[in-house]
mmCIF file of C-alpha atoms in Angstrom:
data_model
loop_
_atom_site.group_PDB
_atom_site.id
_atom_site.type_symbol
_atom_site.label_atom_id
_atom_site.label_comp_id
_atom_site.label_asym_id
_atom_site.label_seq_id
_atom_site.Cartn_x
_atom_site.Cartn_y
_atom_site.Cartn_z
ATOM 1 C CA MET U 224 84.491 -62.528 30.503
ATOM 2 C CA LEU U 225 81.056 -61.994 28.939
ATOM 3 C CA PRO U 226 80.441 -58.671 27.166
ATOM 4 C CA ASN U 227 77.902 -56.204 28.516
ATOM 5 C CA LEU U 228 74.939 -56.869 26.235
ATOM 6 C CA THR U 229 71.332 -55.677 26.286
ATOM 7 C CA PRO U 230 68.521 -57.218 24.227
ATOM 8 C CA ASP U 231 66.556 -54.932 21.927
ATOM 9 C CA VAL U 232 63.228 -55.298 23.728
ATOM 10 C CA ALA U 233 61.823 -52.218 21.962
ATOM 11 C CA LEU U 234 62.173 -54.079 18.656
ATOM 12 C CA ALA U 235 60.227 -57.020 20.070
ATOM 13 C CA GLU U 236 57.484 -54.760 21.418
ATOM 14 C CA ARG U 237 57.076 -53.126 18.009
ATOM 15 C CA LEU U 238 56.867 -56.529 16.331
ATOM 16 C CA PHE U 239 54.256 -57.763 18.811
ATOM 17 C CA ASP U 240 52.149 -54.751 17.801
ATOM 18 C CA GLU U 241 52.685 -55.441 14.095
ATOM 19 C CA LEU U 242 51.733 -59.098 14.492
ATOM 20 C CA ARG U 243 48.581 -58.201 16.375
ATOM 21 C CA GLU U 244 47.517 -55.616 13.801
ATOM 22 C CA ALA U 245 48.167 -57.959 10.866
ATOM 23 C CA THR U 246 46.448 -61.055 12.286
ATOM 24 C CA PHE U 247 43.615 -59.786 14.511
ATOM 25 C CA ASP U 248 40.447 -61.604 13.456
ATOM 26 C CA GLY U 249 37.901 -59.424 15.239
ATOM 27 C CA ILE U 250 37.938 -61.605 18.363
ATOM 28 C CA GLY U 251 41.503 -62.722 18.916
ATOM 29 C CA ILE U 252 44.528 -63.704 16.846
ATOM 30 C CA THR U 253 44.378 -66.237 14.014
ATOM 31 C CA ARG U 254 47.592 -67.236 12.291
ATOM 32 C CA ASP U 255 46.552 -70.404 10.500
ATOM 33 C CA ALA U 256 49.232 -73.039 9.867
ATOM 34 C CA TYR U 257 50.445 -72.964 6.266
ATOM 35 C CA GLY U 258 47.886 -70.269 5.584
ATOM 36 C CA GLU U 259 47.437 -66.528 5.285
ATOM 37 C CA GLY U 260 47.883 -65.630 8.936
ATOM 38 C CA GLU U 261 51.125 -67.547 9.356
ATOM 39 C CA ARG U 262 52.387 -66.154 6.033
ATOM 40 C CA LYS U 263 51.840 -62.585 7.249
ATOM 41 C CA ALA U 264 53.643 -63.299 10.511
ATOM 42 C CA HIS U 265 56.668 -64.779 8.740
ATOM 43 C CA ALA U 266 56.848 -61.769 6.427
ATOM 44 C CA ILE U 267 56.906 -59.410 9.424
ATOM 45 C CA ALA U 268 59.664 -61.388 11.139
ATOM 46 C CA ARG U 269 61.747 -61.620 7.973
ATOM 47 C CA ALA U 270 61.504 -57.909 7.239
ATOM 48 C CA ALA U 271 62.680 -57.097 10.761
ATOM 49 C CA ALA U 272 65.557 -59.581 10.534
ATOM 50 C CA GLU U 273 66.727 -58.234 7.198
ATOM 51 C CA ALA U 274 66.557 -54.687 8.552
ATOM 52 C CA ILE U 275 69.046 -55.556 11.303
ATOM 53 C CA GLY U 276 71.350 -57.336 8.857
ATOM 54 C CA LEU U 277 70.653 -61.019 9.527
ATOM 55 C CA GLU U 278 71.045 -63.649 6.828
ATOM 56 C CA CYS U 279 67.535 -64.911 6.004
ATOM 57 C CA ARG U 280 66.238 -67.948 4.166
ATOM 58 C CA ALA U 281 63.273 -70.293 4.308
ATOM 59 C CA ASP U 282 63.963 -74.017 4.296
ATOM 60 C CA PRO U 283 62.004 -76.352 1.965
ATOM 61 C CA VAL U 284 59.170 -76.873 4.456
ATOM 62 C CA GLY U 285 58.823 -73.160 5.224
ATOM 63 C CA ASN U 286 60.726 -72.640 8.455
ATOM 64 C CA LEU U 287 62.408 -69.228 8.488
ATOM 65 C CA LEU U 288 66.100 -69.107 9.455
ATOM 66 C CA MET U 289 67.455 -65.674 10.465
ATOM 67 C CA THR U 290 71.182 -65.953 11.203
ATOM 68 C CA LEU U 291 73.744 -63.758 12.919
ATOM 69 C CA PRO U 292 77.016 -65.074 11.413
ATOM 70 C CA GLY U 293 79.687 -66.309 13.798
ATOM 71 C CA ALA U 294 83.453 -66.118 13.508
ATOM 72 C CA ASP U 295 83.628 -69.820 12.615
ATOM 73 C CA ARG U 296 80.918 -70.541 10.048
ATOM 74 C CA ALA U 297 81.710 -74.265 10.161
ATOM 75 C CA ALA U 298 81.116 -74.601 13.892
ATOM 76 C CA LYS U 299 77.853 -76.074 15.147
ATOM 77 C CA ARG U 300 75.231 -73.332 15.351
ATOM 78 C CA ILE U 301 72.993 -72.355 18.237
ATOM 79 C CA VAL U 302 69.305 -72.035 17.393
ATOM 80 C CA LEU U 303 66.790 -69.850 19.227
ATOM 81 C CA GLY U 304 63.152 -69.830 18.272
ATOM 82 C CA SER U 305 59.581 -71.007 18.386
ATOM 83 C CA HIS U 306 56.508 -70.818 16.145
ATOM 84 C CA LEU U 307 54.441 -67.971 14.694
ATOM 85 C CA ASP U 308 51.177 -69.782 13.951
ATOM 86 C CA SER U 309 48.292 -69.771 16.433
ATOM 87 C CA VAL U 310 45.037 -71.499 17.172
ATOM 88 C CA ALA U 311 41.917 -69.819 15.808
ATOM 89 C CA ASN U 312 40.855 -66.850 17.988
ATOM 90 C CA GLY U 313 44.011 -67.268 20.061
ATOM 91 C CA GLY U 314 46.457 -64.879 21.690
ATOM 92 C CA ASN U 315 49.372 -62.828 20.421
ATOM 93 C CA PHE U 316 52.179 -64.231 22.587
ATOM 94 C CA ASP U 317 51.965 -68.025 22.293
ATOM 95 C CA GLY U 318 54.904 -68.955 20.066
ATOM 96 C CA ALA U 319 55.667 -65.453 18.854
ATOM 97 C CA ALA U 320 57.375 -64.554 22.141
ATOM 98 C CA GLY U 321 60.081 -67.134 21.408
ATOM 99 C CA VAL U 322 60.801 -65.833 17.923
ATOM 100 C CA LEU U 323 60.874 -62.215 19.036
ATOM 101 C CA THR U 324 63.121 -63.065 21.993
ATOM 102 C CA GLY U 325 65.638 -64.461 19.530
ATOM 103 C CA LEU U 326 65.452 -61.350 17.375
ATOM 104 C CA ALA U 327 65.793 -59.080 20.409
ATOM 105 C CA ALA U 328 68.823 -61.032 21.630
ATOM 106 C CA VAL U 329 70.742 -61.041 18.354
ATOM 107 C CA ALA U 330 69.758 -57.443 17.540
ATOM 108 C CA GLY U 331 71.325 -56.431 20.845
ATOM 109 C CA MET U 332 74.460 -58.407 19.999
ATOM 110 C CA LYS U 333 74.725 -56.807 16.580
ATOM 111 C CA ARG U 334 74.161 -53.319 18.016
ATOM 112 C CA ALA U 335 77.022 -53.910 20.480
ATOM 113 C CA GLY U 336 79.332 -55.200 17.745
ATOM 114 C CA PHE U 337 79.480 -58.629 19.356
ATOM 115 C CA VAL U 338 80.495 -61.396 16.958
ATOM 116 C CA PRO U 339 79.724 -64.843 18.359
ATOM 117 C CA ALA U 340 82.224 -67.638 17.825
ATOM 118 C CA ARG U 341 79.543 -69.665 16.015
ATOM 119 C CA ASP U 342 76.386 -68.840 14.061
ATOM 120 C CA VAL U 343 73.318 -67.930 16.104
ATOM 121 C CA THR U 344 70.137 -68.665 14.150
ATOM 122 C CA VAL U 345 66.721 -67.342 15.107
ATOM 123 C CA LEU U 346 64.142 -69.827 13.879
ATOM 124 C CA ALA U 347 60.475 -69.151 13.101
ATOM 125 C CA ILE U 348 58.962 -72.626 12.916
ATOM 126 C CA ARG U 349 55.935 -73.540 10.851
ATOM 127 C CA ALA U 350 52.751 -75.119 12.141
ATOM 128 C CA GLU U 351 53.471 -75.905 15.796
ATOM 129 C CA GLU U 352 49.761 -75.467 16.437
ATOM 130 C CA ALA U 353 49.073 -78.061 13.756
ATOM 131 C CA GLY U 354 46.789 -79.954 16.116
ATOM 132 C CA SER U 355 44.280 -77.145 15.632
ATOM 133 C CA TRP U 356 44.597 -77.282 11.854
ATOM 134 C CA PHE U 357 46.063 -80.671 10.865
ATOM 135 C CA PRO U 358 45.761 -83.814 13.035
ATOM 136 C CA ILE U 359 49.533 -84.269 13.521
ATOM 137 C CA SER U 360 52.215 -82.848 15.806
ATOM 138 C CA TYR U 361 55.051 -80.470 14.899
ATOM 139 C CA PRO U 362 55.119 -80.840 11.081
ATOM 140 C CA GLY U 363 57.350 -77.771 10.705
ATOM 141 C CA SER U 364 60.092 -78.773 13.125
ATOM 142 C CA ARG U 365 59.818 -82.496 12.368
ATOM 143 C CA GLY U 366 59.949 -81.665 8.656
ATOM 144 C CA ALA U 367 63.220 -79.811 9.254
ATOM 145 C CA LEU U 368 64.673 -82.621 11.386
ATOM 146 C CA GLY U 369 63.936 -85.548 9.085
ATOM 147 C CA LEU U 370 61.282 -86.892 11.467
ATOM 148 C CA LEU U 371 58.128 -86.175 9.453
ATOM 149 C CA LYS U 372 56.883 -89.249 7.608
ATOM 150 C CA ALA U 373 55.980 -89.026 3.939
ATOM 151 C CA GLU U 374 52.478 -90.380 4.563
ATOM 152 C CA GLU U 375 51.818 -87.579 7.053
ATOM 153 C CA LEU U 376 51.942 -85.108 4.177
ATOM 154 C CA GLN U 377 48.533 -86.413 3.119
ATOM 155 C CA VAL U 378 46.693 -85.494 6.327
ATOM 156 C CA LYS U 379 43.876 -83.040 5.677
ATOM 157 C CA ARG U 380 43.531 -79.607 7.201
ATOM 158 C CA GLN U 381 40.467 -79.823 9.376
ATOM 159 C CA ASP U 382 38.747 -76.642 8.196
ATOM 160 C CA ASN U 383 39.099 -77.111 4.441
ATOM 161 C CA GLY U 384 39.975 -80.749 3.690
ATOM 162 C CA ARG U 385 43.153 -79.922 1.761
ATOM 163 C CA SER U 386 46.292 -81.925 2.468
ATOM 164 C CA LEU U 387 49.393 -80.704 4.260
ATOM 165 C CA ALA U 388 51.354 -81.262 1.048
ATOM 166 C CA ASP U 389 48.903 -79.072 -0.884
ATOM 167 C CA HIS U 390 49.247 -76.306 1.681
ATOM 168 C CA MET U 391 53.042 -76.510 1.564
ATOM 169 C CA ARG U 392 53.036 -76.213 -2.232
ATOM 170 C CA ALA U 393 50.555 -73.341 -2.160
ATOM 171 C CA GLU U 394 52.898 -71.436 0.146
ATOM 172 C CA GLY U 395 55.827 -72.059 -2.214
ATOM 173 C CA PHE U 396 57.496 -74.905 -0.327
ATOM 174 C CA ASP U 397 58.519 -78.442 -1.275
ATOM 175 C CA PRO U 398 56.952 -81.515 0.358
ATOM 176 C CA GLY U 399 59.361 -83.580 -1.745
ATOM 177 C CA PHE U 400 62.054 -82.565 0.763
ATOM 178 C CA VAL U 401 60.210 -84.614 3.367
ATOM 179 C CA GLU U 402 59.663 -87.536 1.022
ATOM 180 C CA ALA U 403 63.401 -87.590 0.286
ATOM 181 C CA GLY U 404 64.303 -87.580 3.995
ATOM 182 C CA GLY U 405 65.880 -84.125 3.877
ATOM 183 C CA LYS U 406 67.137 -82.315 6.983
ATOM 184 C CA THR U 407 67.668 -78.646 7.755
ATOM 185 C CA PHE U 408 69.035 -79.372 11.239
ATOM 186 C CA SER U 409 70.874 -82.345 12.710
ATOM 187 C CA ALA U 410 73.089 -83.136 15.680
ATOM 188 C CA ALA U 411 76.041 -82.830 13.313
ATOM 189 C CA ASP U 412 75.459 -79.136 12.620
ATOM 190 C CA THR U 413 73.446 -77.835 15.596
ATOM 191 C CA ALA U 414 74.876 -77.489 19.095
ATOM 192 C CA ALA U 415 71.681 -76.527 20.898
ATOM 193 C CA PHE U 416 68.090 -75.390 20.513
ATOM 194 C CA LEU U 417 66.511 -73.008 23.031
ATOM 195 C CA GLU U 418 62.826 -72.127 22.931
ATOM 196 C CA LEU U 419 61.245 -69.371 24.999
ATOM 197 C CA HIS U 420 57.487 -69.650 25.443
ATOM 198 C CA ILE U 421 54.822 -68.162 27.641
ATOM 199 C CA GLU U 422 53.784 -70.553 30.360
ATOM 200 C CA GLN U 423 50.366 -71.830 29.352
ATOM 201 C CA GLY U 424 49.223 -72.440 32.913
ATOM 202 C CA PRO U 425 48.995 -70.464 36.166
ATOM 203 C CA VAL U 426 52.037 -71.728 38.121
ATOM 204 C CA LEU U 427 54.534 -68.883 37.640
ATOM 205 C CA GLU U 428 51.875 -66.225 38.165
ATOM 206 C CA GLY U 429 50.657 -67.993 41.281
ATOM 207 C CA GLU U 430 54.178 -68.342 42.685
ATOM 208 C CA GLY U 431 55.164 -64.765 41.846
ATOM 209 C CA VAL U 432 58.117 -65.870 39.694
ATOM 210 C CA PRO U 433 58.760 -64.257 36.282
ATOM 211 C CA ILE U 434 60.496 -67.156 34.533
ATOM 212 C CA GLY U 435 60.605 -70.934 34.684
ATOM 213 C CA ILE U 436 63.381 -73.223 33.469
ATOM 214 C CA VAL U 437 61.742 -76.267 31.938
ATOM 215 C CA THR U 438 62.848 -79.732 33.029
ATOM 216 C CA GLY U 439 60.912 -81.718 30.425
ATOM 217 C CA ILE U 440 58.064 -81.849 27.926
ATOM 218 C CA PRO U 441 55.398 -84.453 28.589
ATOM 219 C CA GLY U 442 54.611 -87.486 26.544
ATOM 220 C CA SER U 443 51.006 -88.500 26.015
ATOM 221 C CA ARG U 444 48.552 -91.253 25.254
ATOM 222 C CA ARG U 445 45.367 -90.051 23.588
ATOM 223 C CA LEU U 446 42.027 -91.323 22.392
ATOM 224 C CA ARG U 447 40.815 -88.896 19.736
ATOM 225 C CA ALA U 448 37.664 -90.584 18.457
ATOM 226 C CA ALA U 449 36.226 -92.909 21.106
ATOM 227 C CA ARG U 450 32.569 -93.687 21.657
ATOM 228 C CA VAL U 451 30.176 -95.718 23.782
ATOM 229 C CA LEU U 452 27.308 -97.578 22.098
ATOM 230 C CA GLY U 453 24.174 -98.319 24.088
ATOM 231 C CA GLU U 454 20.517 -98.253 23.118
ATOM 232 C CA TYR U 455 18.163 -95.343 22.571
ATOM 233 C CA ASN U 456 14.945 -95.801 24.495
ATOM 234 C CA HIS U 457 12.144 -93.898 26.207
ATOM 235 C CA SER U 458 13.304 -92.125 29.357
ATOM 236 C CA GLY U 459 9.991 -92.585 31.138
ATOM 237 C CA ALA U 460 9.032 -96.090 30.087
ATOM 238 C CA THR U 461 12.354 -97.933 30.550
ATOM 239 C CA PRO U 462 13.223 -99.202 34.057
ATOM 240 C CA ARG U 463 16.853 -99.071 35.121
ATOM 241 C CA LYS U 464 17.589 -102.766 34.704
ATOM 242 C CA TYR U 465 16.560 -102.633 31.035
ATOM 243 C CA ARG U 466 18.627 -99.599 30.183
ATOM 244 C CA ARG U 467 21.803 -99.531 28.074
ATOM 245 C CA ASP U 468 22.691 -95.919 28.852
ATOM 246 C CA ALA U 469 25.784 -94.749 26.980
ATOM 247 C CA ALA U 470 25.962 -91.404 28.807
ATOM 248 C CA ILE U 471 26.019 -92.967 32.281
ATOM 249 C CA ALA U 472 28.590 -95.554 31.147
ATOM 250 C CA LEU U 473 30.868 -92.752 29.920
ATOM 251 C CA ALA U 474 30.359 -90.802 33.131
ATOM 252 C CA GLU U 475 31.396 -93.873 35.130
ATOM 253 C CA LEU U 476 34.552 -94.264 33.069
ATOM 254 C CA ALA U 477 35.452 -90.605 33.602
ATOM 255 C CA PHE U 478 34.864 -90.967 37.343
ATOM 256 C CA ARG U 479 37.050 -94.093 37.532
ATOM 257 C CA CYS U 480 39.879 -92.340 35.704
ATOM 258 C CA ASP U 481 39.616 -89.255 37.904
ATOM 259 C CA GLU U 482 39.708 -91.381 41.064
ATOM 260 C CA ARG U 483 42.827 -93.144 39.770
ATOM 261 C CA TRP U 484 44.428 -89.758 39.039
ATOM 262 C CA VAL U 485 43.928 -88.792 42.689
ATOM 263 C CA GLN U 486 45.537 -92.054 43.820
ATOM 264 C CA LEU U 487 48.514 -91.666 41.489
ATOM 265 C CA GLU U 488 49.174 -88.111 42.645
ATOM 266 C CA ALA U 489 49.120 -89.311 46.257
ATOM 267 C CA GLN U 490 51.820 -91.809 45.265
ATOM 268 C CA GLY U 491 54.023 -89.025 43.861
ATOM 269 C CA HIS U 492 53.108 -89.224 40.176
ATOM 270 C CA ARG U 493 52.712 -85.972 38.245
ATOM 271 C CA LEU U 494 50.302 -86.166 35.347
ATOM 272 C CA VAL U 495 47.191 -84.577 33.874
ATOM 273 C CA VAL U 496 44.061 -86.391 32.737
ATOM 274 C CA THR U 497 41.530 -84.598 30.556
ATOM 275 C CA PHE U 498 38.289 -85.759 28.988
ATOM 276 C CA CYS U 499 38.483 -83.018 26.383
ATOM 277 C CA VAL U 500 35.145 -83.961 24.784
ATOM 278 C CA MET U 501 32.232 -85.773 26.424
ATOM 279 C CA GLY U 502 28.806 -85.717 24.873
ATOM 280 C CA THR U 503 25.832 -87.445 23.354
ATOM 281 C CA THR U 504 25.163 -87.329 19.630
ATOM 282 C CA ALA U 505 22.664 -85.312 17.613
ATOM 283 C CA GLU U 506 20.146 -88.146 17.847
ATOM 284 C CA ALA U 507 19.883 -87.660 21.607
ATOM 285 C CA GLY U 508 17.127 -85.476 23.009
ATOM 286 C CA PHE U 509 14.799 -84.816 25.883
ATOM 287 C CA THR U 510 12.827 -87.943 26.964
ATOM 288 C CA LYS U 511 15.478 -90.194 25.375
ATOM 289 C CA ILE U 512 18.018 -92.494 26.993
ATOM 290 C CA ALA U 513 21.346 -91.854 25.265
ATOM 291 C CA GLY U 514 22.177 -94.640 22.854
ATOM 292 C CA GLU U 515 25.569 -93.231 21.965
ATOM 293 C CA ALA U 516 28.149 -91.006 23.627
ATOM 294 C CA GLN U 517 31.444 -89.740 22.253
ATOM 295 C CA PHE U 518 34.630 -88.692 24.001
ATOM 296 C CA GLN U 519 38.258 -87.681 23.601
ATOM 297 C CA LEU U 520 40.880 -88.375 26.278
ATOM 298 C CA ASP U 521 44.297 -86.765 26.733
ATOM 299 C CA VAL U 522 46.702 -88.155 29.381
ATOM 300 C CA ARG U 523 50.103 -86.478 29.743
ATOM 301 C CA SER U 524 53.197 -86.705 31.934
ATOM 302 C CA VAL U 525 56.945 -86.277 31.709
ATOM 303 C CA ASN U 526 57.095 -89.768 33.243
ATOM 304 C CA PRO U 527 55.718 -92.377 30.807
ATOM 305 C CA HIS U 528 55.045 -94.783 33.681
ATOM 306 C CA SER U 529 52.514 -92.326 35.105
ATOM 307 C CA VAL U 530 50.624 -92.208 31.812
ATOM 308 C CA ASP U 531 50.714 -95.975 31.513
ATOM 309 C CA ALA U 532 49.352 -96.442 35.044
ATOM 310 C CA LEU U 533 46.327 -94.273 34.260
ATOM 311 C CA MET U 534 45.631 -95.951 30.935
ATOM 312 C CA GLU U 535 45.831 -99.377 32.573
ATOM 313 C CA THR U 536 42.928 -98.301 34.777
ATOM 314 C CA LEU U 537 40.931 -97.270 31.737
ATOM 315 C CA TYR U 538 41.483 -100.542 29.921
ATOM 316 C CA GLU U 539 40.569 -102.487 33.078
ATOM 317 C CA ALA U 540 37.423 -100.424 33.652
ATOM 318 C CA VAL U 541 36.017 -100.661 30.124
ATOM 319 C CA PRO U 542 35.049 -104.392 30.109
ATOM 320 C CA GLU U 543 33.652 -104.122 33.647
ATOM 321 C CA ILE U 544 31.416 -101.205 32.672
ATOM 322 C CA GLU U 545 30.396 -102.937 29.452
ATOM 323 C CA ALA U 546 29.303 -106.068 31.338
ATOM 324 C CA ARG U 547 27.424 -104.191 34.018
ATOM 325 C CA ARG U 548 25.671 -101.640 31.804
ATOM 326 C CA GLY U 549 25.124 -103.563 28.560
ATOM 327 C CA VAL U 550 27.087 -101.103 26.430
ATOM 328 C CA LYS U 551 30.019 -101.391 24.046
ATOM 329 C CA PHE U 552 33.086 -99.118 24.017
ATOM 330 C CA GLU U 553 34.821 -98.412 20.717
ATOM 331 C CA LEU U 554 38.029 -96.653 21.719
ATOM 332 C CA GLY U 555 39.472 -96.205 18.246
ATOM 333 C CA ARG U 556 43.144 -95.752 17.489
ATOM 334 C CA GLU U 557 45.317 -94.588 20.351
ATOM 335 C CA THR U 558 47.950 -91.974 19.506
ATOM 336 C CA THR U 559 51.095 -91.442 21.519
ATOM 337 C CA SER U 560 53.988 -89.032 21.881
ATOM 338 C CA ARG U 561 57.243 -89.547 23.727
ATOM 339 C CA ALA U 562 58.302 -87.442 26.688
ATOM 340 C CA ALA U 563 61.307 -85.194 26.077
ATOM 341 C CA PRO U 564 63.635 -84.368 28.982
ATOM 342 C CA MET U 565 65.362 -81.035 28.521
ATOM 343 C CA ASP U 566 69.153 -80.839 28.428
ATOM 344 C CA ALA U 567 70.594 -80.621 31.947
ATOM 345 C CA ALA U 568 73.635 -78.554 30.939
ATOM 346 C CA ILE U 569 71.522 -75.906 29.219
ATOM 347 C CA GLN U 570 69.165 -75.810 32.217
ATOM 348 C CA ALA U 571 72.168 -75.177 34.465
ATOM 349 C CA GLY U 572 73.475 -72.491 32.101
ATOM 350 C CA LEU U 573 70.129 -70.707 32.082
ATOM 351 C CA ALA U 574 69.933 -70.835 35.886
ATOM 352 C CA LYS U 575 73.460 -69.398 36.117
ATOM 353 C CA ALA U 576 72.589 -66.603 33.699
ATOM 354 C CA ALA U 577 69.424 -65.776 35.648
ATOM 355 C CA ASP U 578 71.327 -65.740 38.945
ATOM 356 C CA GLU U 579 74.005 -63.444 37.526
ATOM 357 C CA LEU U 580 71.297 -61.059 36.327
ATOM 358 C CA GLY U 581 69.310 -61.265 39.563
ATOM 359 C CA VAL U 582 66.249 -62.734 37.828
ATOM 360 C CA LYS U 583 64.061 -64.887 40.051
ATOM 361 C CA HIS U 584 63.357 -68.299 38.535
ATOM 362 C CA MET U 585 62.135 -71.804 39.276
ATOM 363 C CA SER U 586 62.395 -75.237 37.689
ATOM 364 C CA MET U 587 59.193 -76.749 36.308
ATOM 365 C CA ALA U 588 57.918 -79.316 33.861
ATOM 366 C CA SER U 589 55.971 -78.220 30.816
ATOM 367 C CA GLY U 590 52.352 -79.224 30.679
ATOM 368 C CA ALA U 591 52.075 -78.859 26.907
ATOM 369 C CA GLY U 592 53.978 -80.043 23.865
ATOM 370 C CA HIS U 593 56.472 -77.781 22.095
ATOM 371 C CA ASP U 594 58.866 -77.908 19.142
ATOM 372 C CA ALA U 595 61.755 -78.373 21.587
ATOM 373 C CA ALA U 596 60.512 -81.955 21.969
ATOM 374 C CA ALA U 597 61.184 -82.620 18.288
ATOM 375 C CA PHE U 598 64.745 -81.303 18.568
ATOM 376 C CA ASN U 599 65.283 -83.528 21.602
ATOM 377 C CA LEU U 600 64.036 -86.562 19.674
ATOM 378 C CA ALA U 601 66.466 -85.718 16.867
ATOM 379 C CA GLY U 602 69.388 -85.889 19.305
ATOM 380 C CA ILE U 603 69.968 -82.136 19.520
ATOM 381 C CA PRO U 604 70.388 -80.712 23.056
ATOM 382 C CA ALA U 605 67.219 -78.722 23.687
ATOM 383 C CA ALA U 606 65.845 -76.561 26.448
ATOM 384 C CA MET U 607 62.990 -74.188 27.216
ATOM 385 C CA ILE U 608 62.393 -71.128 29.324
ATOM 386 C CA PHE U 609 58.885 -70.044 30.323
ATOM 387 C CA VAL U 610 57.654 -66.511 30.932
ATOM 388 C CA ARG U 611 54.678 -66.108 33.240
ATOM 389 C CA ASN U 612 51.465 -64.981 31.646
ATOM 390 C CA GLN U 613 48.025 -64.029 32.783
ATOM 391 C CA HIS U 614 44.715 -65.535 31.605
ATOM 392 C CA GLY U 615 46.159 -68.771 30.244
ATOM 393 C CA SER U 616 46.825 -69.520 26.607
ATOM 394 C CA HIS U 617 45.005 -70.268 23.350
ATOM 395 C CA ASN U 618 42.503 -67.507 24.039
ATOM 396 C CA PRO U 619 42.174 -63.800 23.118
ATOM 397 C CA LYS U 620 42.910 -62.654 26.700
ATOM 398 C CA GLU U 621 46.388 -64.185 26.700
ATOM 399 C CA ALA U 622 48.770 -61.698 28.354
ATOM 400 C CA MET U 623 52.437 -61.169 29.238
ATOM 401 C CA ARG U 624 54.082 -58.341 31.189
ATOM 402 C CA MET U 625 56.814 -56.657 29.175
ATOM 403 C CA ASP U 626 59.013 -56.391 32.281
ATOM 404 C CA ASP U 627 58.914 -60.171 32.614
ATOM 405 C CA PHE U 628 59.616 -60.573 28.919
ATOM 406 C CA ALA U 629 62.585 -58.194 29.139
ATOM 407 C CA GLN U 630 64.078 -60.212 32.013
ATOM 408 C CA ALA U 631 63.615 -63.442 30.070
ATOM 409 C CA CYS U 632 65.246 -61.905 26.979
ATOM 410 C CA ALA U 633 68.228 -60.854 29.069
ATOM 411 C CA VAL U 634 68.641 -64.374 30.448
ATOM 412 C CA VAL U 635 68.444 -65.897 26.969
ATOM 413 C CA GLN U 636 70.913 -63.397 25.548
ATOM 414 C CA ARG U 637 73.399 -63.948 28.374
ATOM 415 C CA TRP U 638 73.213 -67.721 27.965
ATOM 416 C CA VAL U 639 73.656 -67.448 24.190
ATOM 417 C CA ALA U 640 76.628 -65.110 24.505
ATOM 418 C CA GLY U 641 78.332 -67.628 26.764
ATOM 419 C CA ALA U 642 77.357 -70.709 24.769
ATOM 420 C CA ALA U 643 78.402 -69.090 21.485
ATOM 421 C CA GLN U 644 81.952 -68.379 22.626
#
């Protein structure tokens, strides 16, 4: 029989206000990875955790562990958490909602005198938004799981040119832990990882459902620095057959990929295809035919076959467009990430908890990457729960209704209380 527990949502609301006040940049929220903003956020979370009596420590790469001790300290722990960093000029809820959910859940347990059978650790992860600061994925969680490669420590932060290792040292952490293959978490000591996050799209809001139980995190294939080389020439004096127009060649490629996306969706595939950047270079101008165009492409799906099918179209289209238009594509290095299915048993447990509490929910795939993917890749059962939000994510208007958040906290707490027995 589960105890009658209530999460301390008032604590979370106060901490949301403190985070906003400490990291408002005049436009939105900026909590830079391995920088001042993230440091302030971790200090706020740690102070709150210590005030409610949790055991607190930072691991060698800076992740903050805030633990409610269980009756059996040797048993595999349950970890709840997310990240506290943000994109520049972002919102207050992306990432932070998951950390504060964990604190609300364990604060409610402690207030009720509930002692779990195993440790429950609330985890504030470093640098999940690294893609906005460093050109790598999940250095905080991968650094804790033994998945971060030593050479990745040398990547440069995009706004200041300093390496990830330098930033770690400046914040008082030890990149040598990564170089030595150290691990904070493994399948041998961690039973499960659960991450709450605001949904970063419009599905839950559109469907009128407060929470989503995530089925999987997409994998991706990406071109980050691709370009098309043609020939600059006079826009008035150059007939069509003599043109080598890089802009039109890129537009044709984008159209071909979009048409293939439509076809794949009609066949039952679920994926997203985004030309994140498309543009001519500084040399372009009025009365000029574009001699160069640059682009970035991001293709994602939970099903890797869907991503592969789209990219096959791209690689087939490129030589055809080159031959017809007299241009040359330089696609650069392709980067990839593996899809991460979420643990079926935890999904079922979350659905059961929501049903018992009368919280409306739906199953859905994530459209974005999250630290839960890294835990999955490390062999630790992982799951996610989404809370609906308004106005999307990664922008200052990011929103979340506190009633929805309270319902999500209750579901998380009920699942944890059961799983920690």
